[in-house]
Coordinates of C-alpha atoms in Angstrom, one line a residue:
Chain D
X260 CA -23.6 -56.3 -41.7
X261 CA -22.1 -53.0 -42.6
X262 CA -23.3 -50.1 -40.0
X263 CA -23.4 -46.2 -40.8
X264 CA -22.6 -43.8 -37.8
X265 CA -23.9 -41.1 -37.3
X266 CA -22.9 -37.5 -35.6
X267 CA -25.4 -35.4 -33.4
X268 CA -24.9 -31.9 -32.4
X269 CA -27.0 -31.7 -29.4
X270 CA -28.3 -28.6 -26.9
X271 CA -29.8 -29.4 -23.8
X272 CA -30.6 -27.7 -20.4
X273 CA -28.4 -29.3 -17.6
X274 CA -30.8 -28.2 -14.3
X275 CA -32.4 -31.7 -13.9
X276 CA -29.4 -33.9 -14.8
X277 CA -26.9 -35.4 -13.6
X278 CA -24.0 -34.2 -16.4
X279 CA -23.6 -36.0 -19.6
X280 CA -22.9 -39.3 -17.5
X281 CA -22.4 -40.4 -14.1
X282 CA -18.8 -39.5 -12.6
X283 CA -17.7 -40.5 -9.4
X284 CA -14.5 -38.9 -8.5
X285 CA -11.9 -38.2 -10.9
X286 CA -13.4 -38.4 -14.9
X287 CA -10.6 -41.5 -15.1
X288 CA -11.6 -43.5 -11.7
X289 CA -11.2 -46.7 -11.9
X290 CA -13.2 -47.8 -8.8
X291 CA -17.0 -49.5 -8.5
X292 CA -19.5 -47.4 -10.2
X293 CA -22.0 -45.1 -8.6
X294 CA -25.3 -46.2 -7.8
X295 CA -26.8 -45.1 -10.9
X296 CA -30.8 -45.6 -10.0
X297 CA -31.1 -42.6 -7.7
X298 CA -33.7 -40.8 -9.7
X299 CA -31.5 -38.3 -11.5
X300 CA -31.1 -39.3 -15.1
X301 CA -27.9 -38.1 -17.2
X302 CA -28.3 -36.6 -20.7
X303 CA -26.7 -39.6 -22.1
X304 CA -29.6 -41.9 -20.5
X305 CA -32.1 -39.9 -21.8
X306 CA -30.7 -39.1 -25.7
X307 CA -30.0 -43.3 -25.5
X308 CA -33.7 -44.1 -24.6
X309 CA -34.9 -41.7 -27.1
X310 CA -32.2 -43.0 -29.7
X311 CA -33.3 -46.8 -28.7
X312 CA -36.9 -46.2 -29.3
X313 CA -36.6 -44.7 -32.9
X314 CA -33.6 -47.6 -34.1
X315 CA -35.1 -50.0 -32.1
X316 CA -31.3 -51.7 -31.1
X317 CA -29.3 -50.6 -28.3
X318 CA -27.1 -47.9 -29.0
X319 CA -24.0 -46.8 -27.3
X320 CA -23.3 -43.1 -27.5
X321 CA -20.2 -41.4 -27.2
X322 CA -20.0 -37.9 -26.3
X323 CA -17.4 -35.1 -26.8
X324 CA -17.2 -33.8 -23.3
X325 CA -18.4 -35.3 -20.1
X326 CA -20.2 -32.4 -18.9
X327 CA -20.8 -32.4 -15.1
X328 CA -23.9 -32.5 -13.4
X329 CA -26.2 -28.9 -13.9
X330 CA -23.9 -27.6 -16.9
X331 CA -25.6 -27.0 -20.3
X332 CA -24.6 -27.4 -23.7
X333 CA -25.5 -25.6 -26.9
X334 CA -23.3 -27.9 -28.8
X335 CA -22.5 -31.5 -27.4
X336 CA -21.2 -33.4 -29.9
X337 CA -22.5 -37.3 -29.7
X338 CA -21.5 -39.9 -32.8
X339 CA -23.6 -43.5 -32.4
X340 CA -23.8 -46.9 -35.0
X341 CA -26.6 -48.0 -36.1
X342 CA -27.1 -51.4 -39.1
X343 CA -30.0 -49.1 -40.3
X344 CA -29.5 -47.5 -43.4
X345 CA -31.7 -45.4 -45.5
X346 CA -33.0 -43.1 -43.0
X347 CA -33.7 -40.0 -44.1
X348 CA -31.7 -37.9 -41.6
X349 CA -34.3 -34.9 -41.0
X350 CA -37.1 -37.6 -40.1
X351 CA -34.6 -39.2 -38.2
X352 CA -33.3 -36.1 -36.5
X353 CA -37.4 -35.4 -36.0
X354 CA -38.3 -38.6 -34.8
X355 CA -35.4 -38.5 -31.9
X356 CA -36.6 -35.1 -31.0
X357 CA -40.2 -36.2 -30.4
X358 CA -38.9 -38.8 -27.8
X359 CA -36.8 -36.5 -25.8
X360 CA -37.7 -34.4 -23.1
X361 CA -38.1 -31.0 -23.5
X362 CA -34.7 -29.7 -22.1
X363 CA -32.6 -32.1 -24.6
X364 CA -32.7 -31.3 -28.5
X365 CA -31.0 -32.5 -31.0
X366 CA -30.4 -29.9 -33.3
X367 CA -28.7 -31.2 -36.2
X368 CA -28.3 -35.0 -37.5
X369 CA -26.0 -36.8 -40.5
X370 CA -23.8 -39.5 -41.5
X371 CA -20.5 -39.4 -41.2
X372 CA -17.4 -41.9 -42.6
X373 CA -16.6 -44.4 -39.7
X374 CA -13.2 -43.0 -39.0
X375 CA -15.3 -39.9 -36.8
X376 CA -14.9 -40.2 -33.3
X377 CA -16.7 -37.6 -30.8
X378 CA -13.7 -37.8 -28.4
X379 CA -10.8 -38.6 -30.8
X380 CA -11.4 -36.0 -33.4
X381 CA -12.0 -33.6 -31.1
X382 CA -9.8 -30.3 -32.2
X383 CA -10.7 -27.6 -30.1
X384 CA -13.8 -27.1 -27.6
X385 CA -15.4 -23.3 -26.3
X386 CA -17.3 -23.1 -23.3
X387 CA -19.2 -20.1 -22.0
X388 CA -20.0 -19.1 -18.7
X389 CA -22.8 -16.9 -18.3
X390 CA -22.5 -14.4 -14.8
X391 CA -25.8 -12.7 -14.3
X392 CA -24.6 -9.0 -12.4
X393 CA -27.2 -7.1 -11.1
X394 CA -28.6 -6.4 -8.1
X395 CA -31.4 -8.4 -8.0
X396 CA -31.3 -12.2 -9.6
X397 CA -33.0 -13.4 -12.5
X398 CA -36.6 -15.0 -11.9
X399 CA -36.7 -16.6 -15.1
X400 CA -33.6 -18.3 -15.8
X401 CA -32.2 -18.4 -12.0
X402 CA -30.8 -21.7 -13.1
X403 CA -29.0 -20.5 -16.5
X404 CA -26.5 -17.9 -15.1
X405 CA -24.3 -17.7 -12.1
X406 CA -26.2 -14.2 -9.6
X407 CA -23.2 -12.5 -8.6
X408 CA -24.6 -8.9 -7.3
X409 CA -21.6 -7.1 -6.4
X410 CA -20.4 -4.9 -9.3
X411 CA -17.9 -6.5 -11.2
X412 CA -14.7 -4.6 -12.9
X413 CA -14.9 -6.5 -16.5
X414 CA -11.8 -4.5 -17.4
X415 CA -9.8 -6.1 -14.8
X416 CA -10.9 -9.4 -15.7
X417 CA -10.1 -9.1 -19.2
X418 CA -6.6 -8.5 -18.2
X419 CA -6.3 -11.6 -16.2
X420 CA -8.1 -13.7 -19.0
X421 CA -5.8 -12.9 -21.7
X422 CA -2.8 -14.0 -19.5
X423 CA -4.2 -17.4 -19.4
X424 CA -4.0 -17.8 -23.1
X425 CA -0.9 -19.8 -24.5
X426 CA 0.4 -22.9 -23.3
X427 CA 0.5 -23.7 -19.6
X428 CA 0.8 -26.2 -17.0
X429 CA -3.3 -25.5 -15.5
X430 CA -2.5 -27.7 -12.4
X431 CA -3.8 -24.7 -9.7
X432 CA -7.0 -24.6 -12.0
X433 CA -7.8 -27.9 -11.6
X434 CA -9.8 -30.1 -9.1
X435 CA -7.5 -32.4 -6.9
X436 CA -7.6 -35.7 -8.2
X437 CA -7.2 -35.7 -11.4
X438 CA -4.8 -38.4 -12.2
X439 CA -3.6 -36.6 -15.6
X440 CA -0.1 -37.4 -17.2
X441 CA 0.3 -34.1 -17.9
X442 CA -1.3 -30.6 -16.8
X443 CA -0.4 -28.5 -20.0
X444 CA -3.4 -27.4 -22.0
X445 CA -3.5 -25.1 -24.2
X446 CA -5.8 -22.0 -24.3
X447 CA -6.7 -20.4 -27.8
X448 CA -9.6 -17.7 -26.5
X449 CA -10.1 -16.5 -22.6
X450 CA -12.3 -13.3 -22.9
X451 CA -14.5 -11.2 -21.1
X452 CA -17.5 -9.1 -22.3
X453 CA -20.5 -7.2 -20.7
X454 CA -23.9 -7.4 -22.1
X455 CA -26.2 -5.2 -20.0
X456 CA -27.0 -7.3 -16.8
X457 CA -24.3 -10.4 -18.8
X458 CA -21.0 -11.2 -17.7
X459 CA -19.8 -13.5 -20.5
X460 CA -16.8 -15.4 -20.0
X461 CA -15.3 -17.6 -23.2
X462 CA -12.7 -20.0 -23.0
X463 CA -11.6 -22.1 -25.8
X464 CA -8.9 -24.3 -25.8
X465 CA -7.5 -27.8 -27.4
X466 CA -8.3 -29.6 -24.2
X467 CA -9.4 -29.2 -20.2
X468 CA -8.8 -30.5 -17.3
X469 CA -11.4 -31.1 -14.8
X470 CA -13.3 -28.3 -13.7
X471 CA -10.7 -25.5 -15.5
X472 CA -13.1 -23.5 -16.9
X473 CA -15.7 -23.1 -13.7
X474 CA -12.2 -22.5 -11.6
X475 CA -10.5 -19.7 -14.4
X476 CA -14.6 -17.9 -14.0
X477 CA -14.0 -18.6 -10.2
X478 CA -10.9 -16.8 -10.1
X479 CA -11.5 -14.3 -12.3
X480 CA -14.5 -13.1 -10.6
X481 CA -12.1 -12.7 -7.4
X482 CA -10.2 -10.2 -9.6
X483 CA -13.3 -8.4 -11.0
X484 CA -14.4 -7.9 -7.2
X485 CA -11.0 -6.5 -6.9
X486 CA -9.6 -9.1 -4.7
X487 CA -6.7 -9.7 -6.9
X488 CA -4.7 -7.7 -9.0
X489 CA -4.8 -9.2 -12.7
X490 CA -1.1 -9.5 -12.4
X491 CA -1.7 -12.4 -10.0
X492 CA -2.5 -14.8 -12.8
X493 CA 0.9 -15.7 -13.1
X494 CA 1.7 -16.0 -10.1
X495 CA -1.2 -18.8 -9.6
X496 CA -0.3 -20.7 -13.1
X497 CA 3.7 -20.9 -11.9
X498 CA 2.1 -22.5 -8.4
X499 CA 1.2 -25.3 -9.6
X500 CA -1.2 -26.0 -6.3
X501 CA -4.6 -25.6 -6.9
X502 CA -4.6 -23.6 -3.3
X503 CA -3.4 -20.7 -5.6
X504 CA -6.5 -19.5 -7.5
X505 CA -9.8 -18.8 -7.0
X506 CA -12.5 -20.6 -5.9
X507 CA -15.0 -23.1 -8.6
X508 CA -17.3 -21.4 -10.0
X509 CA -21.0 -23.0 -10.0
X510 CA -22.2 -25.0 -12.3
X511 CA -25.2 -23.8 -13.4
X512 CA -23.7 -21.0 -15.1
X513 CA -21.2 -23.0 -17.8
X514 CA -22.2 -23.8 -21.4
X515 CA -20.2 -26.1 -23.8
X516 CA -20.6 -23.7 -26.8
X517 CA -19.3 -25.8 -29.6
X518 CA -16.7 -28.8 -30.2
X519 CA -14.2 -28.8 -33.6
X520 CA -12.7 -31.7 -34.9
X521 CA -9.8 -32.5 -36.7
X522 CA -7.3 -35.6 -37.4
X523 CA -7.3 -38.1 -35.0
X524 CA -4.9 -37.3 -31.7
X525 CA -3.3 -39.7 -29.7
X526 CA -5.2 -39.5 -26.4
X527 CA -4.3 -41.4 -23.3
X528 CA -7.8 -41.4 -21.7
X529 CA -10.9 -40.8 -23.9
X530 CA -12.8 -39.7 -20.7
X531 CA -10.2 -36.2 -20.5
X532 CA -12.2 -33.7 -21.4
X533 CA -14.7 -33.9 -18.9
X534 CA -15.9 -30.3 -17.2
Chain N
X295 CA -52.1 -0.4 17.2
X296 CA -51.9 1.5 14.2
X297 CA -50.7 -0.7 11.0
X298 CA -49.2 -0.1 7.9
X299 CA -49.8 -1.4 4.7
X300 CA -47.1 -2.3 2.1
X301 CA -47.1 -2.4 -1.9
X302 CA -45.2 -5.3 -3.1
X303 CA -44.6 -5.8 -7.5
X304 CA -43.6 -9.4 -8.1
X305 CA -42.1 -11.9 -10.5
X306 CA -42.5 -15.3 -10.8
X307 CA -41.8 -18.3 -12.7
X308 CA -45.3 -20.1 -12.3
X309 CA -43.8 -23.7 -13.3
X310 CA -43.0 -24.9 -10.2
X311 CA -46.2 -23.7 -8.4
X312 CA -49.6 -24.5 -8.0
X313 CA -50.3 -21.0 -9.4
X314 CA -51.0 -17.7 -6.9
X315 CA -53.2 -20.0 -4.9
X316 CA -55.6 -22.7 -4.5
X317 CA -58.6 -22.7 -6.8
X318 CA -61.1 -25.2 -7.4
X319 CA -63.3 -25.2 -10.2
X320 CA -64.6 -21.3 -10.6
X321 CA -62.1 -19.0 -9.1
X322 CA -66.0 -18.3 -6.9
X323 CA -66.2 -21.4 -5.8
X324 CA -68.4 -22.1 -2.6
X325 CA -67.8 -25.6 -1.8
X326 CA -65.6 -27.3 0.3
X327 CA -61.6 -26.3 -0.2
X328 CA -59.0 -28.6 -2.0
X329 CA -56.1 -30.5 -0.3
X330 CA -53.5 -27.9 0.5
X331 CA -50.7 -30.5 1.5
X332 CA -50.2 -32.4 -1.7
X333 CA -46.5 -31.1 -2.2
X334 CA -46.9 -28.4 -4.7
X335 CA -46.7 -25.2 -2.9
X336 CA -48.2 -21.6 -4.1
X337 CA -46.8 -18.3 -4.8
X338 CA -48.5 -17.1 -2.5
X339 CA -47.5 -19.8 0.4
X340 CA -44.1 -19.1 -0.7
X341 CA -44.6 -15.4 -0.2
X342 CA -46.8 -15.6 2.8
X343 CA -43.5 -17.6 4.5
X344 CA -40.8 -15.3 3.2
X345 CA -42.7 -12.0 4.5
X346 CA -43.2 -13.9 7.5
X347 CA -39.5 -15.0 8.0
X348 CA -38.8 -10.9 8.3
X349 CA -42.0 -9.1 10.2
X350 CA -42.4 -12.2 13.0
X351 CA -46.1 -11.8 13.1
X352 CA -48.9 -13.8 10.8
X353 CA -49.7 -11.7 7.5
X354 CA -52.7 -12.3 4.9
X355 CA -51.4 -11.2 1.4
X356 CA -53.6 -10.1 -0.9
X357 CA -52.7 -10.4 -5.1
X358 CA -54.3 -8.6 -7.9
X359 CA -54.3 -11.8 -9.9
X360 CA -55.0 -15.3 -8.7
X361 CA -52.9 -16.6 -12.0
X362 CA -52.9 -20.4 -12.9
X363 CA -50.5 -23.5 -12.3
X364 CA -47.6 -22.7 -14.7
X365 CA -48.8 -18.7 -15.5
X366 CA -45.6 -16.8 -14.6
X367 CA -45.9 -13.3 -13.6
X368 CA -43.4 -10.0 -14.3
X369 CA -45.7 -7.5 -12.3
X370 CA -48.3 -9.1 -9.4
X371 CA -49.0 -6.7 -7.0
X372 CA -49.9 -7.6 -3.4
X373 CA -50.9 -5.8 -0.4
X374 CA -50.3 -6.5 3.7
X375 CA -50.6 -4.7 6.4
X376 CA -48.5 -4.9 9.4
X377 CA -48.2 -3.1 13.1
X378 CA -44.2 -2.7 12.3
X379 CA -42.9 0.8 11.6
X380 CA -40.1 2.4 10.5
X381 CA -38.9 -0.5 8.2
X382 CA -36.9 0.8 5.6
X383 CA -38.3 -0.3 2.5
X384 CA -34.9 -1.3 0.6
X385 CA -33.4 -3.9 3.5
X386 CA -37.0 -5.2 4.0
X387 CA -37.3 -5.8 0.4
X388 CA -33.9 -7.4 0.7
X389 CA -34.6 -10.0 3.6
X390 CA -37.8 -11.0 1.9
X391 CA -36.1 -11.5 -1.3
X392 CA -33.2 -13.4 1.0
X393 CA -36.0 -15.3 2.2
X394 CA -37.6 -16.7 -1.2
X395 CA -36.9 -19.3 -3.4
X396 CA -34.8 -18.2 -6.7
X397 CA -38.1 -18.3 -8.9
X398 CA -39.7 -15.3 -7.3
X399 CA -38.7 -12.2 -6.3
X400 CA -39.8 -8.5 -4.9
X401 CA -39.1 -6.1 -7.3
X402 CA -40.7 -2.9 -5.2
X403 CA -41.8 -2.4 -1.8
X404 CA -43.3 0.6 -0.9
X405 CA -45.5 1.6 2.1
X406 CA -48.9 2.9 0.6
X407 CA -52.6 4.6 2.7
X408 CA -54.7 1.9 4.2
X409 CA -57.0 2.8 1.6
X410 CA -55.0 0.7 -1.1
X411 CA -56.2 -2.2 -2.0
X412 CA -54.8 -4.5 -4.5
X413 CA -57.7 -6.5 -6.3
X414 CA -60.4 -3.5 -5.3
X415 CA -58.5 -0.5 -6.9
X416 CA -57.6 -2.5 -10.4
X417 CA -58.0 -0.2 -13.2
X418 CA -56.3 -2.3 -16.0
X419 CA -54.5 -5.3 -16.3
X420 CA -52.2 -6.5 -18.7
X421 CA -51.2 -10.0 -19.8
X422 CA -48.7 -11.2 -22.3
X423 CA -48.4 -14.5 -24.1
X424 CA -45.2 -15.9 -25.8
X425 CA -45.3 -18.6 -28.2
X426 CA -42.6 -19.8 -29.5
X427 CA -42.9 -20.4 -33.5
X428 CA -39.9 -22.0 -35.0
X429 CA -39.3 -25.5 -36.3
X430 CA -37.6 -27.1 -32.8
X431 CA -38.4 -25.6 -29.6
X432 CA -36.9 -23.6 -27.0
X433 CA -33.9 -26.0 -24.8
X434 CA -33.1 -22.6 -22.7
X435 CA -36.8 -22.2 -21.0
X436 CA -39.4 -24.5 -22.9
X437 CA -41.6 -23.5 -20.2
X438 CA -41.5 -19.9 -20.9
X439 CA -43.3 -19.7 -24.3
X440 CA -45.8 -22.0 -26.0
X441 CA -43.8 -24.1 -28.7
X442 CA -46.2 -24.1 -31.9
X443 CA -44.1 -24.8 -35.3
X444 CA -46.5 -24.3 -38.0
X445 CA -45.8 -21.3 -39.1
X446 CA -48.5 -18.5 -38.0
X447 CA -49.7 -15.8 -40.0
X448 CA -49.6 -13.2 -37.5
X449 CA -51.3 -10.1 -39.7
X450 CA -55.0 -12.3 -39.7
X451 CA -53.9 -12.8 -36.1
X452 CA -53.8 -9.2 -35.6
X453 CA -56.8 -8.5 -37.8
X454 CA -58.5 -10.8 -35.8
X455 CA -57.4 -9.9 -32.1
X456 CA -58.2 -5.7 -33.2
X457 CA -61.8 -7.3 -33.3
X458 CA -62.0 -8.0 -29.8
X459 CA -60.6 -5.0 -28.7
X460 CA -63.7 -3.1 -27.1
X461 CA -66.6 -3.9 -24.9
X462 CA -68.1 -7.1 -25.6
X463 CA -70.3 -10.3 -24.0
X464 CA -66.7 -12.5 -23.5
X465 CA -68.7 -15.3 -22.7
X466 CA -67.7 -17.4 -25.2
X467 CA -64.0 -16.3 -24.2
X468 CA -64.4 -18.0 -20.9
X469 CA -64.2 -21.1 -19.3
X470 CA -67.4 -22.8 -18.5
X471 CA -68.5 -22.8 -15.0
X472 CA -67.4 -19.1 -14.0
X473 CA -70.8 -18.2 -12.5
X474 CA -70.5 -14.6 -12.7
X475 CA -72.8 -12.2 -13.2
X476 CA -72.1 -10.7 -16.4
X477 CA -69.6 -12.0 -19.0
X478 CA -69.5 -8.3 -20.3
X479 CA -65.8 -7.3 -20.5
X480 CA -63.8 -4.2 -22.1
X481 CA -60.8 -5.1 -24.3
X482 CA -58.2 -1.8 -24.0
X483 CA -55.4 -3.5 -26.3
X484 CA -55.2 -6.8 -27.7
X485 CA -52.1 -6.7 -30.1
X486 CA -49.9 -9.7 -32.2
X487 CA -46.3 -9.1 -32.8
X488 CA -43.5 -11.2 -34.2
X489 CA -40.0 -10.5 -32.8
X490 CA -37.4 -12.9 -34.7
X491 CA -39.4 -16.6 -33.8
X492 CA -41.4 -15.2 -30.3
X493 CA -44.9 -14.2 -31.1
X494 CA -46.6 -11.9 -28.8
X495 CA -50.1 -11.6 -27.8
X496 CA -50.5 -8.5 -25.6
X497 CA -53.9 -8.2 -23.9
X498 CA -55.2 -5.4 -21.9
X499 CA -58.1 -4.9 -20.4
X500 CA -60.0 -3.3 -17.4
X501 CA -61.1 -7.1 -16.3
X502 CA -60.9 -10.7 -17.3
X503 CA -62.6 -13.5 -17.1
X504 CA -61.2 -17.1 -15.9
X505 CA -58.9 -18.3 -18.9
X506 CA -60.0 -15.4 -21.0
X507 CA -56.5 -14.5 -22.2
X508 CA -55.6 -18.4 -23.0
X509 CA -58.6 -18.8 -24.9
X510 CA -58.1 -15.6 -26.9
X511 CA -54.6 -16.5 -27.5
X512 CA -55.9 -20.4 -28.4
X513 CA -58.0 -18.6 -31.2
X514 CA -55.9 -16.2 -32.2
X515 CA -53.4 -19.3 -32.6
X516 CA -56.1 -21.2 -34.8
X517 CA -56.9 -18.0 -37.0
X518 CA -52.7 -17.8 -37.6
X519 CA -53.0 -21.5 -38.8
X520 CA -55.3 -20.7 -41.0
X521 CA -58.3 -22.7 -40.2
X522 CA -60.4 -19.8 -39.0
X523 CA -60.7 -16.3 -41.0
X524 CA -60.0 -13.7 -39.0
X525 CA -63.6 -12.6 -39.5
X526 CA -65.3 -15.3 -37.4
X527 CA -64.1 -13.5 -34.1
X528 CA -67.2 -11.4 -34.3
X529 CA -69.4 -14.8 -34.5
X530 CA -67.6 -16.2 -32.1
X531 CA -68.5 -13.5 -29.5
X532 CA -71.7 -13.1 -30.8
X533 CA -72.7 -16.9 -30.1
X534 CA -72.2 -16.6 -27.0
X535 CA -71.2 -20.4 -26.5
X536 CA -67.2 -21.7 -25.2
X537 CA -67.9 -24.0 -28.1
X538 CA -67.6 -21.6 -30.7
X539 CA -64.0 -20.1 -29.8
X540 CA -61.0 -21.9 -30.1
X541 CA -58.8 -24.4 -27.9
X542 CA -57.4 -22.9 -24.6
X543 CA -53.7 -22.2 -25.2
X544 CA -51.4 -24.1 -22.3
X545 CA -50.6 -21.8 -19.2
X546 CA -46.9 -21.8 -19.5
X547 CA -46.8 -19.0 -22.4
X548 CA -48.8 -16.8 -19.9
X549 CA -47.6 -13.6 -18.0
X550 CA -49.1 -11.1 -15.6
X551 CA -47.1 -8.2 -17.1
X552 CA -48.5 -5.2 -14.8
X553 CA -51.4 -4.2 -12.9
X554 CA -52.8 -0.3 -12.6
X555 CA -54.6 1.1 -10.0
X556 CA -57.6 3.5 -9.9
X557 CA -60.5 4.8 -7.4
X558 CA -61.9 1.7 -5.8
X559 CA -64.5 0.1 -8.0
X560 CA -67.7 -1.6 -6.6
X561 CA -66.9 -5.4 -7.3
X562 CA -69.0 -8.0 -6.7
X563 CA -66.4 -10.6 -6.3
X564 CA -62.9 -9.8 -5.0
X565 CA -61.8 -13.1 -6.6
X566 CA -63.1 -11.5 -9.9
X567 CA -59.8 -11.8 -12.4
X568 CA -58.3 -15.0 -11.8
X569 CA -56.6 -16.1 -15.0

């Protein structure tokens, strides 16, 4: 029986989950599982049910980037197979929508040749972070920036951010434990802008490691509180420890923006994008 | 001991409380109280404990507006007294803010005459409503706006809500069960504006009664969808009946927006404007 798959771009609100999927350790462990019946679903869990009870067959989703447990997405990319053919794809799109909960959306839905992959095709990923600076913290949407109340010097951290850009061996901005082959990524965009109250930090890049983006916001915070000179950057990238930079910035502030795909890569560990 | 009262303006998210405070049936209700201890705390609990947590003595808040389960607020205004002096009013609103949970916070403190008080001086109150009319809803803060995606046609909405504007019998505008004296109300503004896909209802008035605003904007809502003409608001008040207006919109798209103060008015019920 010939199966169609189909690609998802998919928004959802990461407060009450726990990431895309369960992760225990590094993204790559290869130990038991984690008890997985805790009472905290994932996003994948939830977008599978709600998949499940339109197709009525089990799915098995794959998702572009393993975000971690309170970080959002405006644009998770998710492919899935299905025997069924002849759906119209808005229906379909409607029909997953109206089993989801309200923080998970799937905002657009089509068919795509069998050769996509959510993981392999992946080209090039941004994520935002969004730092709410103001005195006082935001009572609705506590949960969708990072409160940070001390003034932050945005000029200072745009200086840093740009000397992350290029290819670099990211080792201090990564969490212990990775297990990678390699700690060169990378970066295309790393940019700072105000918006009023808004901090926003961008980052895009052909890949991450573990936790690189929440560290880079982490660290350059520090340097927009004046802790470090921008200049410092360097010095922390040639380190190679992640002792060197700043501290991990929390979760609840990062958003996978949007995911590009290309040609097929040769990729040791599907699971290496996870944030 | 002489005492001092304070002047508090707060914001809150109503979704994860039980609304200002306990009320059961009509805001004026006699009978015995409902169960306090079923998990789902108050505002005004949550306030009660944080003001509490600073001054060290017991202190009975008072709130302009004993809003719903799920109404959020972006201007309450409470009142307490306490025998403390010489508190400056910045670092005690600090502490109590410390003190809260991320969801509400103190926006001004100040120290007012003994002769304040906050439900007994209300001159005008203003709610807002936010729907949310677009084809998918809201990911980022579903519970901050009602999600309707018909599209409403929000020039007979306005036609219509200019019609309640005034001084009318609201009694078909209120949820049955109120008991009060008079139903007799007076409208200051009651507005419909689109801004991109939020639709705002603004109300203003000198008093409301319970769910007034929700079933305003529930009718409003109906009159947008076209199965009302705008023209029937004048029967509806005139009939004098709940039956004849529309469907109570949900509390989540509800916000206190501010409170103003006047003379003290002779109210027969301090628990007069619950929404």
């Amino acid at each position: 029986m010939s199966s169609q798959r189909y690609k998802l771009i998919v928004g959802y609100r990461g407060t009450a989950y726990h990431g895309w999927q369960w992760q225990y350790a590094a993204p790559n462990w290869k130990g038991p599982r984690p008890p997985t019946g805790l009472g905290i679903p994932t996003v994948q869990q939830e977008l599978k049910k709600a998949v499940q009870h339109v197709v009525l067959h089990p799915v098995n989703l794959v998702g572009s980037s393993r975000t971690d447990a309170g970080v959002h997405a405006k644009g998770q990319v998710v492919h899935f197979d299905t025997p069924l053919s002849q759906i119209p794809a808005d229906g379909f799109r409607r029909a997953i929508n109206h089993a989801l909960p309200d923080d998970i959306l799937v905002h657009t839905l089509e068919p795509v040749d069998s050769n996509f992959h959510a993981i392999l095709n992946t080209a090039s990923k941004r994520y935002e972070y969004r730092i709410h600076n103001a005195l006082d913290r935001q009572v609705f949407g506590h949960d969708l920036a990072w409160h940070r109340w001390h003034p932050l010097d945005t000029d200072a951290m745009a200086v840093a951010a740009e000397r992350l850009v290029g290819t670099h061996d990211f080792m201090s901005f990564s969490k212990a434990g990775h297990n990678r082959e390699t700690t060169v990524r990378t970066v295309l965009e790393c940019s700072v802008r105000r918006e009023g109250a808004e901090v926003l930090v961008g980052v895009c890049g052909t890949g991450f490691l573990w936790h690189m983006v929440r560290i880079i916001v982490g660290t350059l915070v520090e340097v927009g509180l004046g802790r470090y000179d921008a200049e410092r950057v360097g010095e922390m990238l040639a380190a190679r420890d992640r002792r060197a930079a700043g501290a991990t910035a929390p979760a609840h502030g990062l958003y996978l923006d949007w995911v590009r795909f290309g040609a097929a890569r040769d990729r040791k560990s599907p699971a290496d994008d996870a944030e």
